[in-house]
Amino acid sequence: MKAEHKGVNIYSVVVVGVLAVFVASQLWGYTLNPLEIFKQSILESSNKTQQTKRFSHNEFNSHFGISHISISKIDPSIEKYIRSHDLKQDDVYKVSPQHAENFSNLFADILENGIPDDDQKGYGLFAKVDIKPKQVVAVYAGLITNNSVSDYQWTYPSNIDDENGNPLNLGIDSKSIGNWARFVNHSDDPNVVSLFVPYKGVWCT
């Protein structure tokens, strides 16, 4: 037989607690506003749940077990396929070759040198400053690999076959190697977009 657990609404507990304090205050002669007590209780609870801690790049491995990188690396076992592939044959390039080349030139400095103040991102991606429209927020870095089943995999847009004609199931996997962008969560109403940028013969995003 399974014991049934009956949940308790946190607000009912807070209200009961506030009423108890109010009654006690009247008995003891103090004047307390139960509404103010209720508001203060909610604020204190909210502040506790919204506390953040910053993690530097050096803490990635010790805290998360992740090797930090700023730009994706290629799994040595498939590097020959990636390096010999012409990105111009990919659908994402053919949709707009001019845009692809423009992105390559526009974002080359960021891909090469990283994003300024990239070390100041918070665990859980809490922005402490306003982000300007069209500003680059992150480069999704990981290991470009084959047949990854990780939850941290970002699809790699090239269609490449091995020497036997078998299609590779490519992805950028940041489960054990990557940067803070791996913590970006899905949203049904996103306020950012992802772009694939051709850079030194590899797709970056």
Short mmCIF file of C-alpha atoms in Angstrom, two decimals:
data_model
loop_
_atom_site.label_atom_id
_atom_site.label_comp_id
_atom_site.label_asym_id
_atom_site.label_seq_id
_atom_site.Cartn_x
_atom_site.Cartn_y
_atom_site.Cartn_z
CA MET A 1 0.00 0.00 0.00
CA LYS A 2 1.33 3.38 -0.94
CA ALA A 3 1.04 6.24 1.45
CA GLU A 4 -0.63 9.22 -0.12
CA HIS A 5 1.23 12.48 0.33
CA LYS A 6 -1.04 15.49 0.52
CA GLY A 7 0.68 18.71 -0.53
CA VAL A 8 0.29 21.92 1.46
CA ASN A 9 -0.05 25.27 -0.27
CA ILE A 10 2.85 27.49 0.82
CA TYR A 11 0.64 30.58 0.80
CA SER A 12 -1.83 28.98 3.20
CA VAL A 13 1.07 28.25 5.54
CA VAL A 14 2.32 31.83 5.27
CA VAL A 15 -1.19 33.24 5.88
CA VAL A 16 -1.70 31.02 8.91
CA GLY A 17 1.70 32.09 10.19
CA VAL A 18 0.88 35.76 9.67
CA LEU A 19 -2.45 35.43 11.49
CA ALA A 20 -0.72 33.69 14.37
CA VAL A 21 1.79 36.53 14.67
CA PHE A 22 -1.02 39.07 14.46
CA VAL A 23 -3.00 37.38 17.24
CA ALA A 24 0.11 37.11 19.39
CA SER A 25 0.93 40.77 18.80
CA GLN A 26 -2.52 41.80 20.02
CA LEU A 27 -2.19 39.67 23.14
CA TRP A 28 1.24 41.11 23.86
CA GLY A 29 0.23 44.70 23.14
CA TYR A 30 2.25 45.22 19.93
CA THR A 31 0.78 46.83 16.81
CA LEU A 32 1.71 44.81 13.72
CA ASN A 33 0.17 45.02 10.25
CA PRO A 34 -0.53 41.44 9.08
CA LEU A 35 -0.48 42.54 5.40
CA GLU A 36 3.00 44.00 5.83
CA ILE A 37 4.15 40.81 7.55
CA PHE A 38 2.78 38.77 4.65
CA LYS A 39 4.55 40.95 2.06
CA GLN A 40 7.82 40.75 3.98
CA SER A 41 7.57 36.95 4.18
CA ILE A 42 7.06 36.68 0.42
CA LEU A 43 9.96 39.05 -0.30
CA GLU A 44 12.32 37.13 1.97
CA SER A 45 11.32 33.83 0.35
CA SER A 46 11.78 35.32 -3.14
CA ASN A 47 15.21 36.72 -2.31
CA LYS A 48 16.40 33.33 -1.08
CA THR A 49 15.38 31.57 -4.29
CA GLN A 50 16.91 34.24 -6.56
CA GLN A 51 20.38 34.28 -5.09
CA THR A 52 23.10 33.78 -7.69
CA LYS A 53 26.76 32.88 -7.67
CA ARG A 54 29.24 33.64 -10.37
CA PHE A 55 31.50 30.91 -11.71
CA SER A 56 34.72 31.74 -13.52
CA HIS A 57 36.09 29.71 -16.42
CA ASN A 58 38.63 28.20 -14.05
CA GLU A 59 35.81 26.80 -11.89
CA PHE A 60 34.05 25.01 -14.76
CA ASN A 61 35.98 21.80 -14.30
CA SER A 62 36.06 21.75 -10.50
CA HIS A 63 32.37 22.57 -10.05
CA PHE A 64 30.65 21.16 -13.16
CA GLY A 65 33.22 18.64 -14.39
CA ILE A 66 33.37 20.47 -17.74
CA SER A 67 36.50 21.44 -19.65
CA HIS A 68 36.04 25.06 -20.70
CA ILE A 69 36.55 26.07 -24.34
CA SER A 70 35.54 29.21 -26.22
CA ILE A 71 35.09 27.66 -29.67
CA SER A 72 34.12 24.14 -30.71
CA LYS A 73 36.68 21.40 -31.18
CA ILE A 74 36.42 18.41 -33.52
CA ASP A 75 36.39 14.81 -32.39
CA PRO A 76 39.65 13.36 -33.83
CA SER A 77 37.78 10.27 -35.04
CA ILE A 78 35.77 12.36 -37.56
CA GLU A 79 38.12 15.28 -38.15
CA LYS A 80 39.15 14.09 -41.62
CA TYR A 81 35.50 14.15 -42.74
CA ILE A 82 34.87 17.61 -41.33
CA ARG A 83 38.07 19.13 -42.72
CA SER A 84 37.58 17.74 -46.22
CA HIS A 85 33.95 18.87 -46.45
CA ASP A 86 33.02 22.00 -48.40
CA LEU A 87 30.57 24.08 -46.36
CA LYS A 88 29.23 25.64 -49.55
CA GLN A 89 27.52 22.32 -50.29
CA ASP A 90 25.37 22.56 -47.16
CA ASP A 91 21.74 23.69 -47.34
CA VAL A 92 22.26 26.29 -44.63
CA TYR A 93 24.85 27.94 -46.87
CA LYS A 94 22.85 27.61 -50.10
CA VAL A 95 19.84 29.40 -48.59
CA SER A 96 21.81 32.65 -48.69
CA PRO A 97 25.51 32.45 -49.64
CA GLN A 98 25.88 36.21 -49.22
CA HIS A 99 24.57 36.13 -45.66
CA ALA A 100 26.84 33.21 -44.82
CA GLU A 101 29.91 35.09 -46.06
CA ASN A 102 28.81 38.28 -44.31
CA PHE A 103 28.40 36.37 -41.03
CA SER A 104 31.85 34.88 -41.46
CA ASN A 105 33.41 38.35 -41.74
CA LEU A 106 31.17 39.98 -39.14
CA PHE A 107 31.74 37.44 -36.36
CA ALA A 108 35.32 36.40 -37.12
CA ASP A 109 36.79 38.50 -34.30
CA ILE A 110 34.38 37.08 -31.72
CA LEU A 111 35.02 33.50 -32.85
CA GLU A 112 38.77 34.08 -32.79
CA ASN A 113 39.08 36.06 -29.55
CA GLY A 114 35.90 35.34 -27.63
CA ILE A 115 33.23 37.68 -26.32
CA PRO A 116 34.38 40.59 -24.11
CA ASP A 117 33.64 39.94 -20.42
CA ASP A 118 32.69 36.36 -21.29
CA ASP A 119 33.95 35.37 -17.84
CA GLN A 120 31.17 37.32 -16.13
CA LYS A 121 28.19 35.11 -17.03
CA GLY A 122 26.16 33.65 -14.20
CA TYR A 123 25.25 29.99 -13.63
CA GLY A 124 21.75 29.65 -14.99
CA LEU A 125 22.32 32.57 -17.37
CA PHE A 126 21.05 35.45 -15.31
CA ALA A 127 21.71 38.71 -17.14
CA LYS A 128 22.73 41.50 -14.78
CA VAL A 129 22.97 44.11 -17.53
CA ASP A 130 20.69 45.06 -20.40
CA ILE A 131 21.41 43.19 -23.64
CA LYS A 132 21.23 45.39 -26.72
CA PRO A 133 19.24 44.31 -29.78
CA LYS A 134 21.31 42.29 -32.30
CA GLN A 135 24.13 41.88 -29.78
CA VAL A 136 26.03 38.58 -29.86
CA VAL A 137 25.24 36.81 -26.61
CA ALA A 138 27.22 33.59 -26.92
CA VAL A 139 29.12 31.16 -29.10
CA TYR A 140 27.85 27.64 -28.48
CA ALA A 141 31.05 25.68 -27.98
CA GLY A 142 31.41 21.92 -27.68
CA LEU A 143 32.85 18.84 -29.32
CA ILE A 144 31.79 18.30 -32.93
CA THR A 145 31.13 14.59 -32.84
CA ASN A 146 29.11 11.73 -34.32
CA ASN A 147 26.10 9.85 -32.89
CA SER A 148 25.87 11.87 -29.68
CA VAL A 149 22.80 11.23 -27.51
CA SER A 150 23.59 13.99 -25.03
CA ASP A 151 20.94 16.50 -23.92
CA TYR A 152 23.58 19.16 -24.56
CA GLN A 153 23.92 18.44 -28.28
CA TRP A 154 23.33 21.14 -30.87
CA THR A 155 22.71 19.81 -34.39
CA TYR A 156 25.59 20.34 -36.81
CA PRO A 157 24.21 21.36 -40.23
CA SER A 158 26.51 19.44 -42.58
CA ASN A 159 25.44 16.25 -44.36
CA ILE A 160 28.60 14.15 -44.55
CA ASP A 161 29.15 10.48 -45.34
CA ASP A 162 32.07 8.34 -44.19
CA GLU A 163 34.26 6.39 -46.62
CA ASN A 164 31.68 3.60 -46.70
CA GLY A 165 28.86 5.92 -47.65
CA ASN A 166 27.26 5.91 -44.20
CA PRO A 167 25.81 9.29 -43.20
CA LEU A 168 27.30 10.85 -40.08
CA ASN A 169 24.90 12.05 -37.39
CA LEU A 170 26.84 15.18 -36.45
CA GLY A 171 26.29 17.42 -33.47
CA ILE A 172 28.04 19.95 -31.24
CA ASP A 173 28.07 18.19 -27.86
CA SER A 174 28.86 20.27 -24.77
CA LYS A 175 28.14 17.64 -22.13
CA SER A 176 31.74 17.43 -20.92
CA ILE A 177 33.48 20.17 -22.90
CA GLY A 178 32.05 23.59 -23.68
CA ASN A 179 31.21 26.97 -22.21
CA TRP A 180 28.39 28.67 -20.31
CA ALA A 181 26.12 28.65 -23.40
CA ARG A 182 25.40 24.97 -22.64
CA PHE A 183 23.09 26.18 -19.87
CA VAL A 184 20.78 28.05 -22.26
CA ASN A 185 17.25 26.70 -21.84
CA HIS A 186 14.51 26.17 -24.40
CA SER A 187 11.72 28.72 -24.63
CA ASP A 188 8.43 28.70 -26.54
CA ASP A 189 8.76 32.47 -26.76
CA PRO A 190 12.50 33.06 -27.35
CA ASN A 191 14.09 36.49 -27.38
CA VAL A 192 17.28 35.34 -29.11
CA VAL A 193 17.99 33.56 -32.39
CA SER A 194 20.79 31.21 -33.40
CA LEU A 195 22.93 31.70 -36.49
CA PHE A 196 25.24 29.26 -38.23
CA VAL A 197 28.47 31.00 -39.19
CA PRO A 198 31.06 29.43 -41.53
CA TYR A 199 34.50 29.90 -39.99
CA LYS A 200 37.73 28.23 -41.03
CA GLY A 201 35.90 25.35 -42.70
CA VAL A 202 33.63 24.65 -39.72
CA TRP A 203 30.11 25.75 -38.81
CA CYS A 204 29.93 27.79 -35.61
CA THR A 205 26.76 28.88 -33.85
#
